[in-house]
PDB file of C-alpha atoms and ligand atoms in Angstrom:
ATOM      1  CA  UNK A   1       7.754 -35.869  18.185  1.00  0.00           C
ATOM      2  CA  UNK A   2       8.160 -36.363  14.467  1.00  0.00           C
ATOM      3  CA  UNK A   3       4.808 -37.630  13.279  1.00  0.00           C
ATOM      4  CA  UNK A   4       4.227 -39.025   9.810  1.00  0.00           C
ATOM      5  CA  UNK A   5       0.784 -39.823   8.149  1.00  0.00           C
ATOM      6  CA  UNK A   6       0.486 -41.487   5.156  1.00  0.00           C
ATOM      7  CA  UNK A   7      -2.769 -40.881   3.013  1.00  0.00           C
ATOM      8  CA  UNK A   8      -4.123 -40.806  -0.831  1.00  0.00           C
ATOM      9  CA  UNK A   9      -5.632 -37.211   0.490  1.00  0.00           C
ATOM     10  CA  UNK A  10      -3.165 -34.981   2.448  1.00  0.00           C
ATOM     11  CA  UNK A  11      -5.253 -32.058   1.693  1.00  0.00           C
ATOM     12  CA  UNK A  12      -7.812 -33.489   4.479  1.00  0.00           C
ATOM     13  CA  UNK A  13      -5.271 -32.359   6.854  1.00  0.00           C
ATOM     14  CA  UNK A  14      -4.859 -28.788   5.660  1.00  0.00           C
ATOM     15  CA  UNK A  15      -7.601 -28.052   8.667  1.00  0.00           C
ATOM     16  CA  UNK A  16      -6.410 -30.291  10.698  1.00  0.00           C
ATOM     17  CA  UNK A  17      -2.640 -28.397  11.105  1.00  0.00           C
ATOM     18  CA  UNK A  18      -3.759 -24.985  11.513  1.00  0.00           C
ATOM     19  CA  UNK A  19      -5.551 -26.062  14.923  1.00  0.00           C
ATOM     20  CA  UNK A  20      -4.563 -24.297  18.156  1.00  0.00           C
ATOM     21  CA  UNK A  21      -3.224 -27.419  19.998  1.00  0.00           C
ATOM     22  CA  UNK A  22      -1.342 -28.613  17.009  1.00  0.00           C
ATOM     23  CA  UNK A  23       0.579 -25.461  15.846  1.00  0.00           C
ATOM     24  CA  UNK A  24       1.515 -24.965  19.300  1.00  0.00           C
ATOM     25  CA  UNK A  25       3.296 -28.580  19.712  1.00  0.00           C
ATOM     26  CA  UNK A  26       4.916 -27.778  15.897  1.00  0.00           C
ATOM     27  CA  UNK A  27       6.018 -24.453  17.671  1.00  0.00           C
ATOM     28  CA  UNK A  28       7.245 -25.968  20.748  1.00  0.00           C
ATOM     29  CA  UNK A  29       9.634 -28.296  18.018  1.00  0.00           C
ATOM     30  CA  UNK A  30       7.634 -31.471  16.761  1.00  0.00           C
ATOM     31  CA  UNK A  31       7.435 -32.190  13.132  1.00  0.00           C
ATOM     32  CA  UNK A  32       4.406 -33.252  11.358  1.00  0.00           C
ATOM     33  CA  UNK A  33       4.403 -34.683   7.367  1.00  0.00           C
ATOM     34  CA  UNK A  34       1.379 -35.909   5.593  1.00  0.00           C
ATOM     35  CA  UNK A  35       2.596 -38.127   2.222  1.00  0.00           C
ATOM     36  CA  UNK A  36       1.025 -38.576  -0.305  1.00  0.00           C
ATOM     37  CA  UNK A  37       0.954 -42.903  -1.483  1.00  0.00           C
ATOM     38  CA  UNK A  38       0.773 -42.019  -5.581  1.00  0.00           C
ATOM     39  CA  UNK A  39       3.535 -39.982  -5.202  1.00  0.00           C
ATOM     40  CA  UNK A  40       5.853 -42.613  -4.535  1.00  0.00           C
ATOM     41  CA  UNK A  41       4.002 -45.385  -6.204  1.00  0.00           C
ATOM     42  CA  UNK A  42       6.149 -47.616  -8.418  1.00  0.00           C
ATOM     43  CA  UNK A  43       3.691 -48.193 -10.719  1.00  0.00           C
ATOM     44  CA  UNK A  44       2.331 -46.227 -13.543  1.00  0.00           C
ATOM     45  CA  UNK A  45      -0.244 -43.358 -13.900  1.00  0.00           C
ATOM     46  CA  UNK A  46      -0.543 -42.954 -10.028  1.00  0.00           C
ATOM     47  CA  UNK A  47      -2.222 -46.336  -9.746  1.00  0.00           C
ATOM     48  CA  UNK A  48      -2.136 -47.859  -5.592  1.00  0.00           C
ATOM     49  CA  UNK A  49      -4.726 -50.546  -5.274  1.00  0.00           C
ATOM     50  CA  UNK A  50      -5.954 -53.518  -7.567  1.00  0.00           C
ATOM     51  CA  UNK A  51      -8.659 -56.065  -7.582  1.00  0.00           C
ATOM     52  CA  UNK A  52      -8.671 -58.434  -4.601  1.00  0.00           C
ATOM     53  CA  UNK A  53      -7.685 -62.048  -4.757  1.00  0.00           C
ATOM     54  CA  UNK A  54     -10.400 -64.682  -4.660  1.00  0.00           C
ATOM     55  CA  UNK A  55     -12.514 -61.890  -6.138  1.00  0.00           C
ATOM     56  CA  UNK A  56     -15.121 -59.572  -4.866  1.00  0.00           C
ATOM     57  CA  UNK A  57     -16.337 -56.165  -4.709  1.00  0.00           C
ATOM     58  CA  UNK A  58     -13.632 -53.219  -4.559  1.00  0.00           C
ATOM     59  CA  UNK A  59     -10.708 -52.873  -4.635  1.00  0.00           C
ATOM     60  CA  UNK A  60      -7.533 -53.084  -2.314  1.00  0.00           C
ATOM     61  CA  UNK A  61      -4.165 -50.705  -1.506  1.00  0.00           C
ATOM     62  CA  UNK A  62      -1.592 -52.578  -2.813  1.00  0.00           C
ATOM     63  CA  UNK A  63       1.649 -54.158   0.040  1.00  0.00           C
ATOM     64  CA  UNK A  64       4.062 -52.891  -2.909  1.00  0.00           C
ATOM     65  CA  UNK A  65       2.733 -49.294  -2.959  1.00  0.00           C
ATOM     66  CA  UNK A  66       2.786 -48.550   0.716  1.00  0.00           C
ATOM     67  CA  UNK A  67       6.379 -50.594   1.301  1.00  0.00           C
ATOM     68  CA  UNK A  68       7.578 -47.821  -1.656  1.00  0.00           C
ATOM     69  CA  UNK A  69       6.445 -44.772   0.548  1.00  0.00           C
ATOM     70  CA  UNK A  70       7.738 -46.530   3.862  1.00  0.00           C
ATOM     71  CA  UNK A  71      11.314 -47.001   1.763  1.00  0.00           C
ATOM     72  CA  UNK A  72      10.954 -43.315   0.637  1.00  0.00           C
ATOM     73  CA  UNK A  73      10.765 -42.023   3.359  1.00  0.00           C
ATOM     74  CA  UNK A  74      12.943 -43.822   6.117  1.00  0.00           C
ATOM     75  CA  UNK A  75      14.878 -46.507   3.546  1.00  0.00           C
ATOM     76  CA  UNK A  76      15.405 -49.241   5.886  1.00  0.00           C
ATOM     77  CA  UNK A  77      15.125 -47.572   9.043  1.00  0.00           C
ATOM     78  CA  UNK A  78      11.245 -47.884   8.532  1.00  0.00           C
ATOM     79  CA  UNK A  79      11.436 -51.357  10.387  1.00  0.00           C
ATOM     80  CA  UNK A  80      12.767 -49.811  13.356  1.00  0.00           C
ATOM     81  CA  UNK A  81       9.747 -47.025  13.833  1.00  0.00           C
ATOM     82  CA  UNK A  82       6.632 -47.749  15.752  1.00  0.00           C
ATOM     83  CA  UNK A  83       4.417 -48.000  12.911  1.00  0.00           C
ATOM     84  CA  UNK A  84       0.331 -47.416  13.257  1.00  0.00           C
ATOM     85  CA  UNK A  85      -2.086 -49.121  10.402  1.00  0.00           C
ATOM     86  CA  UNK A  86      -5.405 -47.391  11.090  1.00  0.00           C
ATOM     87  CA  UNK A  87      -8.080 -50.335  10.144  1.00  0.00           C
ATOM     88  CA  UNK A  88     -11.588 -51.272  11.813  1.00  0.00           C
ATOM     89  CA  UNK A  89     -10.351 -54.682  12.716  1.00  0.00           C
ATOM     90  CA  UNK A  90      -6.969 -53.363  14.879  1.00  0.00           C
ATOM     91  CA  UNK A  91      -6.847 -52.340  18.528  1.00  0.00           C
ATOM     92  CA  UNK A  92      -9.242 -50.523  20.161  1.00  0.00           C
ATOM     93  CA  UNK A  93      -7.388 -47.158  20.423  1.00  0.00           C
ATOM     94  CA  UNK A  94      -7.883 -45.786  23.851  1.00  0.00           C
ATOM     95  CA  UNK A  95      -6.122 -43.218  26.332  1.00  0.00           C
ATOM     96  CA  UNK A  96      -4.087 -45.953  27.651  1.00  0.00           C
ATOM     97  CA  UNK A  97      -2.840 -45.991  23.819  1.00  0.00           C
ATOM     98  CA  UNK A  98      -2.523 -42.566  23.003  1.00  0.00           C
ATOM     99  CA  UNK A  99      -0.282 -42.182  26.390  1.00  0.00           C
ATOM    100  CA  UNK A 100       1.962 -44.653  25.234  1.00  0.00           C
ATOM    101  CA  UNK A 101       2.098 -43.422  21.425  1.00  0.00           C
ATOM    102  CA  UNK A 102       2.761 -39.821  23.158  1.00  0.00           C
ATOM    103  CA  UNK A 103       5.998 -41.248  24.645  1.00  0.00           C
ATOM    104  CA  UNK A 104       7.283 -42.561  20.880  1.00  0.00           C
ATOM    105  CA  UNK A 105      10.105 -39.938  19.317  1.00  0.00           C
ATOM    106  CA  UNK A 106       8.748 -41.087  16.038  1.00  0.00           C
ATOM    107  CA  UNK A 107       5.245 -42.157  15.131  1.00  0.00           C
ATOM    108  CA  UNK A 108       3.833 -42.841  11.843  1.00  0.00           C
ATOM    109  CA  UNK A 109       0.308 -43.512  11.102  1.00  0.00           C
ATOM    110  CA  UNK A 110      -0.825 -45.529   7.607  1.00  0.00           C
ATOM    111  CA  UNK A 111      -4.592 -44.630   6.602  1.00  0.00           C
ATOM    112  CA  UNK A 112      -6.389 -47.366   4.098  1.00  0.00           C
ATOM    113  CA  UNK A 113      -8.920 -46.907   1.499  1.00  0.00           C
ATOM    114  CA  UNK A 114     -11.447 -48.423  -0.621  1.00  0.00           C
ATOM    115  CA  UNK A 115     -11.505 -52.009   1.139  1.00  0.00           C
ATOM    116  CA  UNK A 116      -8.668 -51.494   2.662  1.00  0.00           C
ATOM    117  CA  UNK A 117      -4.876 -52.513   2.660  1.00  0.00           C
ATOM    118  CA  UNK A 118      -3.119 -56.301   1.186  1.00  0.00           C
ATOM    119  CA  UNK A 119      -3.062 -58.037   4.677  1.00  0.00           C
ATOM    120  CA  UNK A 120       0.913 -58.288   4.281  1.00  0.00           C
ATOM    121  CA  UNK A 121       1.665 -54.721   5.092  1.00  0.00           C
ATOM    122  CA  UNK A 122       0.049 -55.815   8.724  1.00  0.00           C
ATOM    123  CA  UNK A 123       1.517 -58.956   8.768  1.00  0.00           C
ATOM    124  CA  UNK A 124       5.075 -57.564   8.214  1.00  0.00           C
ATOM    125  CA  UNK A 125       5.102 -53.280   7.675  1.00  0.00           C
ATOM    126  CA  UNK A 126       3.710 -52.389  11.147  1.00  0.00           C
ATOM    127  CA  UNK A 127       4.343 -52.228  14.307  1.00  0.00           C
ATOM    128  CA  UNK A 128      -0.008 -52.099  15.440  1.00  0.00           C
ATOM    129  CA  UNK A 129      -3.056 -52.312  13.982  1.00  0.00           C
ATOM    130  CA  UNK A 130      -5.769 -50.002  15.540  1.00  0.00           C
ATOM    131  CA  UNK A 131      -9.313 -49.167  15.848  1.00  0.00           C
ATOM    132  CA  UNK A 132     -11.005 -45.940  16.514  1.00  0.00           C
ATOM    133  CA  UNK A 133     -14.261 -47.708  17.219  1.00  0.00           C
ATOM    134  CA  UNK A 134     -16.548 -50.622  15.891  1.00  0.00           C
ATOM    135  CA  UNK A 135     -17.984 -48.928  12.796  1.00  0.00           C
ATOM    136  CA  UNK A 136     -16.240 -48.049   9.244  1.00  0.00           C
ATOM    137  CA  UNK A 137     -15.448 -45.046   7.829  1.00  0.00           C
ATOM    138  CA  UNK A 138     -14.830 -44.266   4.249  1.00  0.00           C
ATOM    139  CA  UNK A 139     -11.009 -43.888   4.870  1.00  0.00           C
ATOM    140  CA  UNK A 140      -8.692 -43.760   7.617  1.00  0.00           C
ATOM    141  CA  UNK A 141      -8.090 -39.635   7.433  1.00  0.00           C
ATOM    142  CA  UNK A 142     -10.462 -39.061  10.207  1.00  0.00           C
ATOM    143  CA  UNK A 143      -9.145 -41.952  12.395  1.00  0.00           C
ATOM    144  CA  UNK A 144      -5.846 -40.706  11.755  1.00  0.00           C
ATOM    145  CA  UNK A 145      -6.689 -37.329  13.046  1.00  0.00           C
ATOM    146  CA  UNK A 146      -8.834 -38.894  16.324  1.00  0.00           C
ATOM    147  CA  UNK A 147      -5.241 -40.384  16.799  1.00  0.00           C
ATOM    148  CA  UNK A 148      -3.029 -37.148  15.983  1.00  0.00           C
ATOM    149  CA  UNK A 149      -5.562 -35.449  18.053  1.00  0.00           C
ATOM    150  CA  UNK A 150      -5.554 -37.465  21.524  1.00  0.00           C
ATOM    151  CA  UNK A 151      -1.685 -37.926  21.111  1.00  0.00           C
ATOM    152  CA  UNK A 152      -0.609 -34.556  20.112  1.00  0.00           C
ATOM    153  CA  UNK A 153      -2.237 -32.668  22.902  1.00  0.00           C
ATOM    154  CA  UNK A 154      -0.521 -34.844  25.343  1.00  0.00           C
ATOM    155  CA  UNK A 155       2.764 -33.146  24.778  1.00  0.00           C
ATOM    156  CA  UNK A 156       4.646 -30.138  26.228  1.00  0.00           C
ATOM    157  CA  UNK A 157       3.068 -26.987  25.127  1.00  0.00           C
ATOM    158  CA  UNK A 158       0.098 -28.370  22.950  1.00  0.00           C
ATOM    159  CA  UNK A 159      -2.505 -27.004  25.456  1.00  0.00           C
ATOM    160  CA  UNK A 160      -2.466 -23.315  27.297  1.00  0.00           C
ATOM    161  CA  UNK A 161      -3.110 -24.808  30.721  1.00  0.00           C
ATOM    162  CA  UNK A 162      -0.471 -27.895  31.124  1.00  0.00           C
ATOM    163  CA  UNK A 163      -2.591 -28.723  33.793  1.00  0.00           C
ATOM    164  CA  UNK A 164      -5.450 -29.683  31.793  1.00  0.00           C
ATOM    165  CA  UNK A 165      -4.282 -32.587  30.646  1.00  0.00           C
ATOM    166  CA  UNK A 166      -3.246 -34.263  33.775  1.00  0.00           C
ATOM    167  CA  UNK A 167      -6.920 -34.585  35.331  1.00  0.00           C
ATOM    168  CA  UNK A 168      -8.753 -35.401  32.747  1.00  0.00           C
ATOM    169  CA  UNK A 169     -11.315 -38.583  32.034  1.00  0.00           C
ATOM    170  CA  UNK A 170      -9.637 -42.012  32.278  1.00  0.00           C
ATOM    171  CA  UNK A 171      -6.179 -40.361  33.941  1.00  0.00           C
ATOM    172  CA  UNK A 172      -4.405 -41.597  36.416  1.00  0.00           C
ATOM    173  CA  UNK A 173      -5.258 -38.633  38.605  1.00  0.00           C
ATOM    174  CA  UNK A 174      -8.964 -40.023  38.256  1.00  0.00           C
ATOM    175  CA  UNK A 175      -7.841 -43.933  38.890  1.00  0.00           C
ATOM    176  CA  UNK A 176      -8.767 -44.356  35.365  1.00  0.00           C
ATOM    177  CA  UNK A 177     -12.252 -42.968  35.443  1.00  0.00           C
ATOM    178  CA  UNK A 178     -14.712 -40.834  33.284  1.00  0.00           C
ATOM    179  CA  UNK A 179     -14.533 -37.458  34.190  1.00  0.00           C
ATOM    180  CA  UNK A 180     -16.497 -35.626  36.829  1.00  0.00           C
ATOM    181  CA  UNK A 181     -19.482 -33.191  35.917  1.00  0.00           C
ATOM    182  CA  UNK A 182     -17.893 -29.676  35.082  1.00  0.00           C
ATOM    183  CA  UNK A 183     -20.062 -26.704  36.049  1.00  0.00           C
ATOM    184  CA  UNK A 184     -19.850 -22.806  35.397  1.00  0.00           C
ATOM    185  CA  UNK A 185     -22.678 -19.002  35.747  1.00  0.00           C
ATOM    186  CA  UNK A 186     -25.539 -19.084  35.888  1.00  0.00           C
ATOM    187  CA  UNK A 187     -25.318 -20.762  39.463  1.00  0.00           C
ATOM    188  CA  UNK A 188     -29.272 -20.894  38.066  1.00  0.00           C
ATOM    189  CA  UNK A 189     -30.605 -21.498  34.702  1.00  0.00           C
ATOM    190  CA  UNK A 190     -34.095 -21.913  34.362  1.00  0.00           C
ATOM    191  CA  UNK A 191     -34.603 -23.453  37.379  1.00  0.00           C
ATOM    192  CA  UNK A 192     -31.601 -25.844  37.165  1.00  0.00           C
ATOM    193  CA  UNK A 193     -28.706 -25.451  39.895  1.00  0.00           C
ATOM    194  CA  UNK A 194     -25.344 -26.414  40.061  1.00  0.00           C
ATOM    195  CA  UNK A 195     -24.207 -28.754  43.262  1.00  0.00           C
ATOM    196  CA  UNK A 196     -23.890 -26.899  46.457  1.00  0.00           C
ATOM    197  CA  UNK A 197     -20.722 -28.118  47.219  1.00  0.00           C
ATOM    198  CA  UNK A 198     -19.118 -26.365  44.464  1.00  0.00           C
ATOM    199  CA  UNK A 199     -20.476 -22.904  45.149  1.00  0.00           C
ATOM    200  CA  UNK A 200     -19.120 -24.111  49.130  1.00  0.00           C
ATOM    201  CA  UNK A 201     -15.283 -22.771  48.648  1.00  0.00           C
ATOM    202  CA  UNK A 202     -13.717 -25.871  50.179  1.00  0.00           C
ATOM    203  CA  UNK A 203     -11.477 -27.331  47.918  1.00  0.00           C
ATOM    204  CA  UNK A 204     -10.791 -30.411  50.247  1.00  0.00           C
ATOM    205  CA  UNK A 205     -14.977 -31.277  49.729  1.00  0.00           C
ATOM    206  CA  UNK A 206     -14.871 -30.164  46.215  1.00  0.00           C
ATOM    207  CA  UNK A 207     -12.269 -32.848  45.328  1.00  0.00           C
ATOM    208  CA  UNK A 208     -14.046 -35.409  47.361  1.00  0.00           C
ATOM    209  CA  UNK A 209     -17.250 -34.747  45.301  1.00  0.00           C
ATOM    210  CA  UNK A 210     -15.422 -34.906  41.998  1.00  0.00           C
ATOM    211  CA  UNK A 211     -13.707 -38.240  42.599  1.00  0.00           C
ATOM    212  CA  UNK A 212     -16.820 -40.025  43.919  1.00  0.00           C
ATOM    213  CA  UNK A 213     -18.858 -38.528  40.921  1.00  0.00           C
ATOM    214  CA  UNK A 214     -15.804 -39.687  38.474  1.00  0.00           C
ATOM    215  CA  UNK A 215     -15.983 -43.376  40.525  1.00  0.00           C
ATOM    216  CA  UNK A 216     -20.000 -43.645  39.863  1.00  0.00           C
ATOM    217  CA  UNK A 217     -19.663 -42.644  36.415  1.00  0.00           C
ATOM    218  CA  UNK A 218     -16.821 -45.435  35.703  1.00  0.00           C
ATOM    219  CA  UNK A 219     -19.225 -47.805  37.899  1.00  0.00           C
ATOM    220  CA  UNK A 220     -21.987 -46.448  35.731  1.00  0.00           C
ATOM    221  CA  UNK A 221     -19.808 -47.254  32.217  1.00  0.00           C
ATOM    222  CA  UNK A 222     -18.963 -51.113  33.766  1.00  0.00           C
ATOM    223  CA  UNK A 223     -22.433 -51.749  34.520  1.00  0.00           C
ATOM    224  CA  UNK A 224     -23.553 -50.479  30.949  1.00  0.00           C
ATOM    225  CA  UNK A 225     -25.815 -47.821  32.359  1.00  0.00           C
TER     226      UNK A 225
HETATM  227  C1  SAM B 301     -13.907 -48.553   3.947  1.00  0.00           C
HETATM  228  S1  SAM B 301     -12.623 -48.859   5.108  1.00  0.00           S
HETATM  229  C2  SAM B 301     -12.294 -50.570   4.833  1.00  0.00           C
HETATM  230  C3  SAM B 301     -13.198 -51.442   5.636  1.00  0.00           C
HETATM  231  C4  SAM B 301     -12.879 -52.934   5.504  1.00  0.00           C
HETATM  232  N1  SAM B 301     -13.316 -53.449   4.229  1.00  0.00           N
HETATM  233  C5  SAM B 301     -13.576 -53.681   6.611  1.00  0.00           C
HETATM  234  O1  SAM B 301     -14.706 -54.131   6.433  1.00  0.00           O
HETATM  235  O2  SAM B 301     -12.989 -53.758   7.732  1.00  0.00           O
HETATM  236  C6  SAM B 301     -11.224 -48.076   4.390  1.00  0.00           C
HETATM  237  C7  SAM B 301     -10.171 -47.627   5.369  1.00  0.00           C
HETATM  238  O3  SAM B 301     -10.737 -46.748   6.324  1.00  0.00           O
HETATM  239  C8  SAM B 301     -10.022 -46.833   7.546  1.00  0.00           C
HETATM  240  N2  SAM B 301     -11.002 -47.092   8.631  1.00  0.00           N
HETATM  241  C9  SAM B 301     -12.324 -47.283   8.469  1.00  0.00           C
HETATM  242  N3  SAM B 301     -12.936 -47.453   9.628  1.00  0.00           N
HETATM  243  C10 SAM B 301     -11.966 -47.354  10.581  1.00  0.00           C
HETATM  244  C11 SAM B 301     -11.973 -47.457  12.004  1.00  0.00           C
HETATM  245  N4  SAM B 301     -13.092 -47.707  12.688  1.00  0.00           N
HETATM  246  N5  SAM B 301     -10.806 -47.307  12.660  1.00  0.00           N
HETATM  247  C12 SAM B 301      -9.651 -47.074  11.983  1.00  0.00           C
HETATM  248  N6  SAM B 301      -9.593 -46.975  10.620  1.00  0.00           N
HETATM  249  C13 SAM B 301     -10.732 -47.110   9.937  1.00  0.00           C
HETATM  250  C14 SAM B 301      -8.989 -47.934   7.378  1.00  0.00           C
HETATM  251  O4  SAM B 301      -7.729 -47.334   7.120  1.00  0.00           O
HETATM  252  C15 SAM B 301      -9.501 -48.704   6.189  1.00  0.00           C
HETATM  253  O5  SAM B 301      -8.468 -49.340   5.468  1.00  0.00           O
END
């Protein structure tokens, strides 16, 4: 995958690179970029946002600077690439999301600021708008990461057991489900055991278990408990 984030900080994501999952999916061939907005700006002294229309309090990232850095860096081809604005009001991102954004070649992810981005560059710049939950953040960095982060490990290579991905909360292997309880030594810890079954050794009980505990904890979610 060739994954592109666009941000007024890309020195947020100086951590972010040098974790396990993602150096092993840059080793195993993808390509990630963080760019920098003021350095493609048109206008002068670095400048990206400007008051808001209609007035109000802060101010907004402008559709001209963030068309310049889509232009930069794919020209027109930029129309053709599945495009992600990271904003509160978009999409609830979910795994059902981050499967399909793990099957894109290309992916490029546009973080706001301040009070966000001139409505035009979602009305005509992107492909999605999404949301990594119903509260705001200060800038989209850290929503672009939860993103990075759920996709990323998804492909070959990112983790050491391929396996681990596959049964995992709200797979397919788990009908879409919460995860089941994980346990591991003590077998007792002050007092508190771990389910009989799983100390049992039969692997045909143990996966019964772990699906009906997965099913009551998705029952559990729909019910709000
Ligand atoms: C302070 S927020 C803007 C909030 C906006 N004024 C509003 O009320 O919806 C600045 C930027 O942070 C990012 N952001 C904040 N919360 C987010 C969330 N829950 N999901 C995705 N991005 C978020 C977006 O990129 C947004 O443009």
């Amino acid at each position: 995958m060739r994954l592109d984030v666009f941000t007024l900080f890309p020195e947020w994501f100086e951590w972010f690179v040098t974790q396990r999952h993602v150096r092993n999916v840059v080793a195993a061939g993808s390509e990630l970029r963080f760019l920098d907005y003021r350095k493609t700006t048109p206008l002068g002294a670095g400048q990206v946002d400007d008051s808001p229309y209609g007035g109000g309090a802060g101010m907004v990232m402008r559709v001209d600077v963030v068309d310049a850095a889509l232009q930069a860096a794919y020209g027109e081809a930029s129309r053709s690439r599945r495009t992600v604005l990271l904003t509160p009001s978009g999409r609830t991102f979910d795994e059902g999301l981050a499967d399909e954004l793990a099957a894109e070649p290309e992916l490029t992810l546009l973080c706001g600021r301040y009070e966000g981005v001139d409505e035009r560059v979602r009305e005509h710049l992107v492909t999605d708008a999404v949301s990594i939950g119903r509260y705001v953040l200060s800038g989209g960095e850290l929503a672009a990461m939860v993103v990075a982060d759920a996709v990323l490990r998804k492909l070959p290579g990112a983790l050491g057991h391929a396996d681990s991905a596959l049964e995992e909360s709200f797979s397919a292997a788990l009908e879409g489900q919460p995860e089941y309880p994980h346990y591991t030594r003590p077998a007792s810890y002050r007092g508190w055991g771990v389910p009989d079954v799983l100390l049992s050794g039969d692997h045909e009980r143990v996966r019964r278990w772990r699906l009906e505990r997965s099913r009551q904890r998705g029952r559990a979610d729909r019910d709000g408990s």
